[in-house]
Coordinates of C-alpha atoms and ligand atoms in Angstrom, one line a residue:
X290 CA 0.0 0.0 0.0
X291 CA 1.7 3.4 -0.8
X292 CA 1.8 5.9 2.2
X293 CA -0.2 8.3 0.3
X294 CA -3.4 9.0 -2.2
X295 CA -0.9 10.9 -4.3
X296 CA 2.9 12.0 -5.0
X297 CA 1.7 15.4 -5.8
X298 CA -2.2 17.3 -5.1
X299 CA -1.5 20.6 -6.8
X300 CA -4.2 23.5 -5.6
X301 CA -4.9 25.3 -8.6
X302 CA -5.5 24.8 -12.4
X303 CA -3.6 28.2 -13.5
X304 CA -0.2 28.7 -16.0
X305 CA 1.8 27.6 -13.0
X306 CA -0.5 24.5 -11.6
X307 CA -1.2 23.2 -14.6
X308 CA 2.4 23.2 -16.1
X309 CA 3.7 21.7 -12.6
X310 CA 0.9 19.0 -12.3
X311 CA 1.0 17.9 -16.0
X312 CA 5.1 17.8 -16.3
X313 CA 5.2 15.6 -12.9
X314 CA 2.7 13.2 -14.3
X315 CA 4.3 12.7 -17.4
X316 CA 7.6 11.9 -15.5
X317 CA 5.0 9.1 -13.6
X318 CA 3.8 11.1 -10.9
X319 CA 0.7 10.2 -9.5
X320 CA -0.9 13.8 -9.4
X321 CA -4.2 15.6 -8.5
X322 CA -5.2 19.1 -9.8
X323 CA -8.4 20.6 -7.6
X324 CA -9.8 23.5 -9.2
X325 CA -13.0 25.4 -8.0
X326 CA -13.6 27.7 -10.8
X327 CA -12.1 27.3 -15.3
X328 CA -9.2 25.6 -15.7
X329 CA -6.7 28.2 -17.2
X330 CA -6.5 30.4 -14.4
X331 CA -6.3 34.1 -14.4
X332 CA -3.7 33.8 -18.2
X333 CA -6.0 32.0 -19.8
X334 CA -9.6 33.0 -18.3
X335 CA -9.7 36.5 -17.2
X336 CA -5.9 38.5 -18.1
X337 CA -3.9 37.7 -21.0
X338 CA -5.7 35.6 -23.3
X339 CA -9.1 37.3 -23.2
X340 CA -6.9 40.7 -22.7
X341 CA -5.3 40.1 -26.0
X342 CA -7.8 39.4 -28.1
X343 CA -9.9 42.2 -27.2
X344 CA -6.4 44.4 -27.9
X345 CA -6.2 42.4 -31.4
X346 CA -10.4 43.4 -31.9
X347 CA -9.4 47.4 -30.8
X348 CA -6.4 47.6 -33.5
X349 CA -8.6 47.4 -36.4
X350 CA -10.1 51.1 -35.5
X351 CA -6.7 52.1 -36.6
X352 CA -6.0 49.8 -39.4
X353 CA -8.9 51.0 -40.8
X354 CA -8.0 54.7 -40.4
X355 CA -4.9 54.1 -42.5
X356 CA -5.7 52.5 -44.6
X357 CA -7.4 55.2 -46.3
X358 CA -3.5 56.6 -46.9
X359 CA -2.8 53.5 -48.8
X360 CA -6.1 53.8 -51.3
X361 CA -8.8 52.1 -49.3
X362 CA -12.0 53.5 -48.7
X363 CA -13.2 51.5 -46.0
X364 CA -16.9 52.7 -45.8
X365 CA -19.1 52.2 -42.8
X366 CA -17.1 50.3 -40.4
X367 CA -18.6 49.5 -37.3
X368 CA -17.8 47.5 -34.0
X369 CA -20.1 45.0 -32.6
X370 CA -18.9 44.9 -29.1
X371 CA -21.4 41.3 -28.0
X372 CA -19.9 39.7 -31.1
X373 CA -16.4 40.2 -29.8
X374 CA -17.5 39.5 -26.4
X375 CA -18.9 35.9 -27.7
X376 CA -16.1 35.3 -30.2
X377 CA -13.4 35.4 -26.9
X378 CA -15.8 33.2 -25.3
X379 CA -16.0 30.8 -27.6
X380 CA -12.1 30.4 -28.1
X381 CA -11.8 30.6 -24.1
X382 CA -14.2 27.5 -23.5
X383 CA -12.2 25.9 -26.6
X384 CA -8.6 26.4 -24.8
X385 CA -10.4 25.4 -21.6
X386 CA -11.1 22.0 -23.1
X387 CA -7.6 21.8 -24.7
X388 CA -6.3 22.4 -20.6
X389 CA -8.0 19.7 -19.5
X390 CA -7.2 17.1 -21.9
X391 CA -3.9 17.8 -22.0
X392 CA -3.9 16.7 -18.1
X393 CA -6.2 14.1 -18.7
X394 CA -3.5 12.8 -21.3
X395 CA -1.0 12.1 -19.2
X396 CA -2.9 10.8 -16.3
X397 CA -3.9 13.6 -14.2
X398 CA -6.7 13.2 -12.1
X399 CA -9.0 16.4 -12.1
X400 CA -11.1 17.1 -9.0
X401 CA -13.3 20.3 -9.6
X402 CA -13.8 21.8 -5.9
X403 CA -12.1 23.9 -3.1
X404 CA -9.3 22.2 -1.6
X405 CA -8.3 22.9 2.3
X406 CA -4.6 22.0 2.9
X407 CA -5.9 20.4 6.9
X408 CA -2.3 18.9 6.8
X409 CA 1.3 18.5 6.0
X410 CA 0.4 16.1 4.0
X411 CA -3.8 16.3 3.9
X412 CA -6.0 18.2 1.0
X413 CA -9.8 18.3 2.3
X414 CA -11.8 18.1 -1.1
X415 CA -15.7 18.2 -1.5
X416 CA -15.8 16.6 2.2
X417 CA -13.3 14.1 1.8
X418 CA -10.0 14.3 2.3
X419 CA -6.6 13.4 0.1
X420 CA -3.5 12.5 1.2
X421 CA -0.2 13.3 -0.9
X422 CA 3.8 13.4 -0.5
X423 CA 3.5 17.1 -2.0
X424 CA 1.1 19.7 -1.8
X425 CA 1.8 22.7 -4.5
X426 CA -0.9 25.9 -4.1
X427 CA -1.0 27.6 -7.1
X428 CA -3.7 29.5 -6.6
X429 CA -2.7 32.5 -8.2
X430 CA -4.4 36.3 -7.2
X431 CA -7.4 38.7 -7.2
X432 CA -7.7 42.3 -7.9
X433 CA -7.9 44.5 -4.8
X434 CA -10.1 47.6 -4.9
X435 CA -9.1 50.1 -1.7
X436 CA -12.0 51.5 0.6
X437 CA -13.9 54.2 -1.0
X438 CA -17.7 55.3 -0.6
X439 CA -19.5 53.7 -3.6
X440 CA -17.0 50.9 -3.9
X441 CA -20.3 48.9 -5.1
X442 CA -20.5 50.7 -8.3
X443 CA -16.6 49.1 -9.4
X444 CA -15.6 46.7 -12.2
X445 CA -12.5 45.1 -12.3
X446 CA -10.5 43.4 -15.5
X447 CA -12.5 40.4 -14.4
X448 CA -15.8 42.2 -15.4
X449 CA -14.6 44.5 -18.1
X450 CA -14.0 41.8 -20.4
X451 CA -17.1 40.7 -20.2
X452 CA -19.4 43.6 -20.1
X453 CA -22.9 43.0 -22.2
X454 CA -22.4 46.6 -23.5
X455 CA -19.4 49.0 -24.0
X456 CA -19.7 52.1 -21.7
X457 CA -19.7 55.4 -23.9
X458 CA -17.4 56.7 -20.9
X459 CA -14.9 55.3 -18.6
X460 CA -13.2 56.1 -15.6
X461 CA -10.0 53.7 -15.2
X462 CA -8.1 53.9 -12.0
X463 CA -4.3 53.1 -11.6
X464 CA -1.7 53.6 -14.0
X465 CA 0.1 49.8 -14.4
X466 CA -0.4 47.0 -16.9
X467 CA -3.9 46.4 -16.6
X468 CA -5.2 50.3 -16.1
X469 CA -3.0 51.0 -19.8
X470 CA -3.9 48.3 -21.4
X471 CA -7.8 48.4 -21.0
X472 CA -7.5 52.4 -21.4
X473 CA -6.2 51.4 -25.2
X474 CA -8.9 49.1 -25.6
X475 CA -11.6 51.4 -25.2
X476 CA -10.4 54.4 -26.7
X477 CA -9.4 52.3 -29.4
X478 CA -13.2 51.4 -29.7
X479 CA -14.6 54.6 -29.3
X480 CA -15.2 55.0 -25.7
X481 CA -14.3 58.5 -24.2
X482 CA -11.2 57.1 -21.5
X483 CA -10.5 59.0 -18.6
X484 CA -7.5 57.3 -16.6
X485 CA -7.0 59.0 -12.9
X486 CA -3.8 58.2 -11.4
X487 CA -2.3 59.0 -7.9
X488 CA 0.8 59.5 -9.1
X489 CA 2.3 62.2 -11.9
X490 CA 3.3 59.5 -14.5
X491 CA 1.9 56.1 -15.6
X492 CA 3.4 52.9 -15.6
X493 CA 5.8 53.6 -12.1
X494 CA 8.9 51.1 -12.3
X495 CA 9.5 51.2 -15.9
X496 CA 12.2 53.6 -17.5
X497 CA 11.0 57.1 -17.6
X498 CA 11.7 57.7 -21.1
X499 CA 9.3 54.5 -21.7
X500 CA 6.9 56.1 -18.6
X501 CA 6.8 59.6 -20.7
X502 CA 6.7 58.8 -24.3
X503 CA 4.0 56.4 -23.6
X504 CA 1.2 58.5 -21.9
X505 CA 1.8 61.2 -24.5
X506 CA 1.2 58.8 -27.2
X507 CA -2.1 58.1 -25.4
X508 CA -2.8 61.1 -25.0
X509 CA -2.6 62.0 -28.8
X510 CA -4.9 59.2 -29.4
X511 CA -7.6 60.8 -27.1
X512 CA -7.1 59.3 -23.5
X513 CA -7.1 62.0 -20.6
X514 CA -4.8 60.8 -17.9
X515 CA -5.7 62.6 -14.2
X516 CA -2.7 62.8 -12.4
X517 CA -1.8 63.5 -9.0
X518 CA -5.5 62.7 -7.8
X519 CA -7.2 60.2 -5.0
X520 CA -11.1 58.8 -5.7
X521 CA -13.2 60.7 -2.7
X522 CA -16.4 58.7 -3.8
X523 CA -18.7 57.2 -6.4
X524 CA -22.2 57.6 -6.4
X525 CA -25.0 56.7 -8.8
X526 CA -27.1 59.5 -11.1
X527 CA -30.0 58.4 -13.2
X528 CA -27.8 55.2 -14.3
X529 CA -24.1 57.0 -14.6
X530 CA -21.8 57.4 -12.2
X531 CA -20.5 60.9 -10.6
X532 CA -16.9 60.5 -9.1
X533 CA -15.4 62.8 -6.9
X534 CA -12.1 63.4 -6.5
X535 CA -9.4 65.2 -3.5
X536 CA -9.1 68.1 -5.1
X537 CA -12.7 69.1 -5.2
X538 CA -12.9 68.2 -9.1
X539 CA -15.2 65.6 -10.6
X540 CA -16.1 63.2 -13.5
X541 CA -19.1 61.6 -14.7
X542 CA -19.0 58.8 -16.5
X543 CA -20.9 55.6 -17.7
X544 CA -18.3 53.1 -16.0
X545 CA -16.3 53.0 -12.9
X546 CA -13.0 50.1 -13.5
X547 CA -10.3 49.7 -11.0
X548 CA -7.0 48.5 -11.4
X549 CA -4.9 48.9 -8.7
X550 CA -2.9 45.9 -8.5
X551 CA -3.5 42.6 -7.3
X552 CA -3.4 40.5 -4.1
X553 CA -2.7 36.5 -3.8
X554 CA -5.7 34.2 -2.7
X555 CA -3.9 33.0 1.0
X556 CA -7.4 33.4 2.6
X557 CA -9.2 30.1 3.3
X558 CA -7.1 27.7 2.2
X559 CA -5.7 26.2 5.6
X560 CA -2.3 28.2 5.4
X561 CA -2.4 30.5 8.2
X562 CA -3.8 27.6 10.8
X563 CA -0.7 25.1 9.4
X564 CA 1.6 28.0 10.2
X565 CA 3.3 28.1 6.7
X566 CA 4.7 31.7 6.4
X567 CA 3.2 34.6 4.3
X568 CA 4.6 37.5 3.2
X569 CA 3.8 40.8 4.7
X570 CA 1.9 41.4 1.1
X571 CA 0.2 37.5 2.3
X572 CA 1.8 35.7 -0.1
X573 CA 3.0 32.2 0.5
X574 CA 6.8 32.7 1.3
X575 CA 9.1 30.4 -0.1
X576 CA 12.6 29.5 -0.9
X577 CA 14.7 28.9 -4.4
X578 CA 12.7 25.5 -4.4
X579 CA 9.4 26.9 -4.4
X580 CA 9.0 25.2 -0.8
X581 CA 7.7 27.0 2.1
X582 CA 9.1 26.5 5.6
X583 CA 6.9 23.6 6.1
X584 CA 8.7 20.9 3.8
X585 CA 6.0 19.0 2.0
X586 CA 4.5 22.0 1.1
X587 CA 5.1 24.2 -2.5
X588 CA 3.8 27.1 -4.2
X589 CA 4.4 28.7 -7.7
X590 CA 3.0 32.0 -9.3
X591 CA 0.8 35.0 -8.5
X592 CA 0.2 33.1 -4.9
X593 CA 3.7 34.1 -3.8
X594 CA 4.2 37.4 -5.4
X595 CA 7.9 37.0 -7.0
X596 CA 7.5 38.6 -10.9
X597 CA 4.0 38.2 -11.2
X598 CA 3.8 37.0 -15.0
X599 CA 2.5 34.1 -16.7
X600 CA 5.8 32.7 -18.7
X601 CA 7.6 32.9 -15.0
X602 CA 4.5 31.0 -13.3
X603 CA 5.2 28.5 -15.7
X604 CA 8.5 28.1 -15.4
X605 CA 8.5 28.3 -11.8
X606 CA 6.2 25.2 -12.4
X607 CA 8.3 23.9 -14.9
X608 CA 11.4 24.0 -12.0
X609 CA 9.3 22.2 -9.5
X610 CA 8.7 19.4 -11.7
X611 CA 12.0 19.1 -13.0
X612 CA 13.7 19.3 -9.5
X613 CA 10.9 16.9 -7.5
X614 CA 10.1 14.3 -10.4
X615 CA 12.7 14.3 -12.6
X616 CA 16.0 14.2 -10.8
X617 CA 17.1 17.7 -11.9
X618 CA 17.6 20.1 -9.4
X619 CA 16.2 23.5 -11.2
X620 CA 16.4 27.0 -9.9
X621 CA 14.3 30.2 -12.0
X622 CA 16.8 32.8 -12.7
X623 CA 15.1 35.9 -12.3
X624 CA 17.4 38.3 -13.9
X625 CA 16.6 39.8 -17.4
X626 CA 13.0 38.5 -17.5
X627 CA 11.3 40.4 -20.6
X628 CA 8.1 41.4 -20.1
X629 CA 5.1 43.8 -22.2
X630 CA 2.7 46.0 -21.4
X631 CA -0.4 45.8 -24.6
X632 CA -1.0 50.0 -24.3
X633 CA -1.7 51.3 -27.7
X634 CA 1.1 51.9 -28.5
X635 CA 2.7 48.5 -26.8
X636 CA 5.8 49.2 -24.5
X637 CA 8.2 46.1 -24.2
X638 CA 11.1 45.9 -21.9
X639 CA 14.2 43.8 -20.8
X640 CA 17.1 44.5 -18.3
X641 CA 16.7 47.5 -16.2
X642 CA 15.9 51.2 -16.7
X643 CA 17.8 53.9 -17.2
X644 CA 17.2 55.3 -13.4
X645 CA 18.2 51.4 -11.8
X646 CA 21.7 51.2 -14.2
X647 CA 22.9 54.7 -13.2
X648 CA 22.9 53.6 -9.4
X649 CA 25.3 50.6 -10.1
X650 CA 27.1 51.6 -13.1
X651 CA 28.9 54.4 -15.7
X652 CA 26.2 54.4 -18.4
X653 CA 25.7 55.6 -21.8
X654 CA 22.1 55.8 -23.3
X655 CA 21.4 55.3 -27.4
X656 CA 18.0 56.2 -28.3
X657 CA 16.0 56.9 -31.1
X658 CA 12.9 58.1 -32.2
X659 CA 11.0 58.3 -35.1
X660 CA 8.0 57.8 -37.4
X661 CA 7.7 54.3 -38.3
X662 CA 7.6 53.7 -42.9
X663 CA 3.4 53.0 -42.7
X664 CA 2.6 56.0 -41.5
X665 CA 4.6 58.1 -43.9
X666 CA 1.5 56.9 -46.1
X667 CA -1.1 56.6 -43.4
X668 CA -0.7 60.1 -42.1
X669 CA -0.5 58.9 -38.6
X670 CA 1.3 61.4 -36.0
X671 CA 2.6 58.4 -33.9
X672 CA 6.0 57.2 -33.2
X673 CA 8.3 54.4 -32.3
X674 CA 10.8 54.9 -29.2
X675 CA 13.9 52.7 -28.5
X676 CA 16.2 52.7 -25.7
X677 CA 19.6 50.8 -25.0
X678 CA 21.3 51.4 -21.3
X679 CA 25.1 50.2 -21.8
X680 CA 27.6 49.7 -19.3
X681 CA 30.5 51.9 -20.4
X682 CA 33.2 50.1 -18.8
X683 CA 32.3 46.7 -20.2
X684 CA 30.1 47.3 -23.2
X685 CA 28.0 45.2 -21.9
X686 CA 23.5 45.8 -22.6
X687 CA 22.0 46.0 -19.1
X688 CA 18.5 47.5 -21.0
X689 CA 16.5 47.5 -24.2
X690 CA 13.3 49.3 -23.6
X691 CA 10.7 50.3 -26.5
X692 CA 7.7 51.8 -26.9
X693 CA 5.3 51.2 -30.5
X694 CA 3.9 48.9 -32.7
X695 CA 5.4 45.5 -32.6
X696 CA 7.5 46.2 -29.6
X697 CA 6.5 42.6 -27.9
X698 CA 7.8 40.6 -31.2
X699 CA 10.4 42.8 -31.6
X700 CA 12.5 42.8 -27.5
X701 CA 11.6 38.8 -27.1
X702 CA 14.5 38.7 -29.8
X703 CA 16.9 40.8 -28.1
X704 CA 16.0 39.2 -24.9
X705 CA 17.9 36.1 -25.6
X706 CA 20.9 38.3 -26.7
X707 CA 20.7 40.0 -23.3
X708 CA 20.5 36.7 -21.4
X709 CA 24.0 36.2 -23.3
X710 CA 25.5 39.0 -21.7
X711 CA 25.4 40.6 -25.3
X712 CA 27.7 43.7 -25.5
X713 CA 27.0 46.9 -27.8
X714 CA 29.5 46.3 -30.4
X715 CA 27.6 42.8 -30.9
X716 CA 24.2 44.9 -31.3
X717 CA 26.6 47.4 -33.8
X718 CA 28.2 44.5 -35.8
X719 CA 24.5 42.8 -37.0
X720 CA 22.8 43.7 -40.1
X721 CA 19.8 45.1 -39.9
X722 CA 16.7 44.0 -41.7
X723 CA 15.3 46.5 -43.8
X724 CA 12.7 48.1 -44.2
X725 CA 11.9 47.0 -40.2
X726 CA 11.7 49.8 -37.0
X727 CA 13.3 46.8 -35.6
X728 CA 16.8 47.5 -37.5
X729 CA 16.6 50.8 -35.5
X730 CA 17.9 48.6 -32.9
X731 CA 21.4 47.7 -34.5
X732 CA 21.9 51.0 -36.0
X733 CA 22.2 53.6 -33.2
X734 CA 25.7 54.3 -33.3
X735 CA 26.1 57.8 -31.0
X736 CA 25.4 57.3 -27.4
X737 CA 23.3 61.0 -26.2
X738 CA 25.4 63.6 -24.6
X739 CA 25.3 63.5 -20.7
X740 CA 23.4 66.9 -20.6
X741 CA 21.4 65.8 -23.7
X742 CA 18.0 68.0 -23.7
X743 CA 17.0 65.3 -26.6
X744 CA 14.7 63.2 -24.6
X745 CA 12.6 66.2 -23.9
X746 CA 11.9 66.2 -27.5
X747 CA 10.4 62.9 -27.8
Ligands
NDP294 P1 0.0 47.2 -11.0 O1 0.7 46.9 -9.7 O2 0.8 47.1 -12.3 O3 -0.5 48.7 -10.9 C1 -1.4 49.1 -9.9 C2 -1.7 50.6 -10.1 O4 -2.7 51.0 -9.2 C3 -0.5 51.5 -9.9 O5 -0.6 52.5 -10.9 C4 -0.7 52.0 -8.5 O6 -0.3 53.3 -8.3 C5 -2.2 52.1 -8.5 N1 -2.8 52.0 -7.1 C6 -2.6 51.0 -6.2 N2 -3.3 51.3 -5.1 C7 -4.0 52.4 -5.4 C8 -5.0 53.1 -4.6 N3 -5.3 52.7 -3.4 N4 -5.5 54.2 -5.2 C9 -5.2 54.6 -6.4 N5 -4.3 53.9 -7.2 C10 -3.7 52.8 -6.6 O7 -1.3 46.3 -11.0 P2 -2.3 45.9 -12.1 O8 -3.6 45.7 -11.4 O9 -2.3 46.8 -13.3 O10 -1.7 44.5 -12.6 C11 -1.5 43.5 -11.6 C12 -0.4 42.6 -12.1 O11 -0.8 41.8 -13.2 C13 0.9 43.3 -12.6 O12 1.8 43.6 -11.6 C14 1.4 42.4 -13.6 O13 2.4 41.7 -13.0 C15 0.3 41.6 -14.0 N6 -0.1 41.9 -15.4 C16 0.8 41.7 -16.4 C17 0.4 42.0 -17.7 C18 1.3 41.8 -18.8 O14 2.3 41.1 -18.7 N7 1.1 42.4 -20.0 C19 -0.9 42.5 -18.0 C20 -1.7 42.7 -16.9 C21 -1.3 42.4 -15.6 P3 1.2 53.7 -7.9 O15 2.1 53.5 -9.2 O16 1.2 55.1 -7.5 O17 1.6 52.7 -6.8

């Protein structure tokens, strides 16, 4: 009789559960996954994947636009916002069922219900309980909305993506990846946007140059970004929503969305009463293993608040797997993780800003801007902005940042070089490929002046 039910119960059917569950059965792990809501998790079911699409669906307001410049007359084009909202669905119950027979596949068993760790070694499941050498939650996070009179009358990302109608107005709080992103999407489909931050710049943490260039190119497009102020309350007026802000000013608008960061789902799940250790943030705490202080016990992703993205849930799954069922010890390395941010324009980064390299090192900055080929024709007024941070004692690339269309595709490229240790005589002794913005990249030969006024130009 084995000791226990299973070599692995895995809490959580998200990027990181399911990568960790399905690679330790296919090494011949006995594994459980318990799940109480879609398998998928937050990537699949309510951020990235529906997220992108939507982004994809908003682009063609502009395709359209220029393509006037290039001799189309594209006449009457209008959005149908429930035929989007069903087409995401659709593909998003199709990947659901491609999750779960991928796990199925390799021998996974899939219990849909809460699980309780009640022990070390104990998952309590719809009443009954499972007992496993390894427990890994991977339960991922939730969107936190502060205090505020009228708190009722909020959306979050989880309800904005699947809203019967789209508002005429919004009112986005918070200035990160998600607050961006969904301003794009709206203004894109022809909602008035009105994004209020606390602070006096979006996007805090990335480069400044990136932070700067970015909310003016939303701002040409039509978003109106309210900085410096604190939501005083929200109430309801004949079906619209008055907001009130510190200063005395306010807005009214059709919709009320907030996205002000995320917390991980700790509460309820036995964690606190076991004593495994949380973070002051409540995340589960753990080591380069992904194991908390109590030893059977793992987590991976959002849950423990590292570099909350899904490629490094994964992997952080991925690790787990390898190290536990596979006889190969893996640790993440979290240096030089790319990552994007799907604004309209898109910003992608890898490496470290501008503001991060000058505390540790001599630097010299390229950068470049300019109008990108199509929109010599299209008429467009936006631009592309690219940034490398070199160390000037070793030639060495600590950061690529840029801002404009194709910036995703473009930086998961010069990612890999960067992981390399890739110096800027490397970057200056490639060929470019032309026409591409993307050449821009090997091409920028004159580091700016120290006093440069340049990027106030951009
Ligand atoms: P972020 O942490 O990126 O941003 C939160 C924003 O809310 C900040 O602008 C912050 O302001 C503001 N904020 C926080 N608390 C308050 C408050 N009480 N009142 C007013 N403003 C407040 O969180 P998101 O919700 O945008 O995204 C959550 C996470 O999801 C991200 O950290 C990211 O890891 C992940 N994600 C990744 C994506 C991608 O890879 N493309 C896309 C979407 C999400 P301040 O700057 O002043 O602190």
């Amino acid at each position: 009789m084995p000791k226990y039910d299973y070599d692995l119960i895995t809490i959580g059917a998200g990027s990181g559960g399911v990568r960790a569950s399905r690679l330790s059965a296919s090494y011949g792990a006995k594994v459980a996954l318990i799940e109480e809501s879609r398998y998928g998790g937050t990537c699949v079911m309510r951020g990235c994947v529906p997220k992108k699409l939507l982004v994809y669906g908003a682009h063609f307001a502009q395709h359209f636009e220029d393509a006037l410049g290039f001799g189309w007359l594209v006449d009457g084009a209008r959005h149908n916002w429930s035929a989007l909202i069903a087409a995401k669905n659709k593909e998003l119950d199709r990947l659901e069922k491609v999750y779960q027979q991928m796990l199925l596949d390799v021998g996974v068993d899939l219990i849909n219900g809460r699980g309780v760790i009640v022990s070390p070694h104990t998952v309590e499941v719809n009443d009954k309980r499972l007992t496993a050498k390894k427990i890994l939650v991977a339960v991922g996070g939730w969107p936190v909305i502060p205090d505020v009179p009228g708190r009722e009358h909020i959306i979050t990302s989880n309800e904005a993506l699947d809203l019967s109608e789209r508002p005429q107005s919004i009112l986005i709080v918070g200035g990160g990846f998600i607050a961006v992103e969904f301003a794009g999407i709206f203004n894109a489909l022809g909602s008035e946007v009105h994004e209020v931050i606390r602070a006096d710049q979006i996007l805090r943490g990335f480069d400044d140059d990136v932070r700067n260039f970015l909310a003016k190119e939303m701002e040409k497009k039509g978003i109106s970004i309210h900085r410096n102020r604190i939501v005083r309350s929200i109430k309801k007026t004949n079906g619209r929503y008055s907001v009130l802000f510190d200063h005395g000013d306010q807005l009214v608008v059709d919709c009320v969305m907030y996205a002000t960061g995320r917390s991980p789902n700790t509460d309820g799940l036995g964690l606190k009463e076991l004593g495994v250790a949380l973070t002051n943030k409540n995340a589960v705490a753990v080591d380069c293993d992904n194991r908390t202080n109590i030893e059977s016990i793992f987590a991976v992703g959002d849950v423990t608040d590292r570099v909350n993205l899904t490629p490094v849930a994964i992997n952080e799954g991925r690790a787990f797997a390898e190290s536990f069922f596979n006889k190969n010890p893996t640790v993440l390395d979290y240096d030089n993780i790319p990552s994007a941010v799907f604004s309209q324009p898109p910003v992608s980064v890898v490496g470290i800003t501008e503001f991060e390299a000058r505390k540790k090192y001599d630097v010299e900055i390229f950068m470049s801007h300019f109008r990108p080929m199509k929109h010599t024709l299209s008429g467009r007024a936006e631009y592309i902005m690219m940034k490398i941070i070199v160390d000037k004692k070793t030639d060495v690339v600590l950061g690529v940042h840029m801002v404009g269309e194709d910036a995703p595709e473009i930086v998961q490229g010069l990612a890999v070089a960067l992981n390399c240790g890739v110096t800027k005589a490397q970057f200056n002794s490639t060929i470019g490929i032309h026409p591409t913005a993307a050449e821009e990249f090997v091409t920028m030969r004159d580091p700016l002046p120290d006093s440069s006024s340049d990027r106030e130009n951009i």
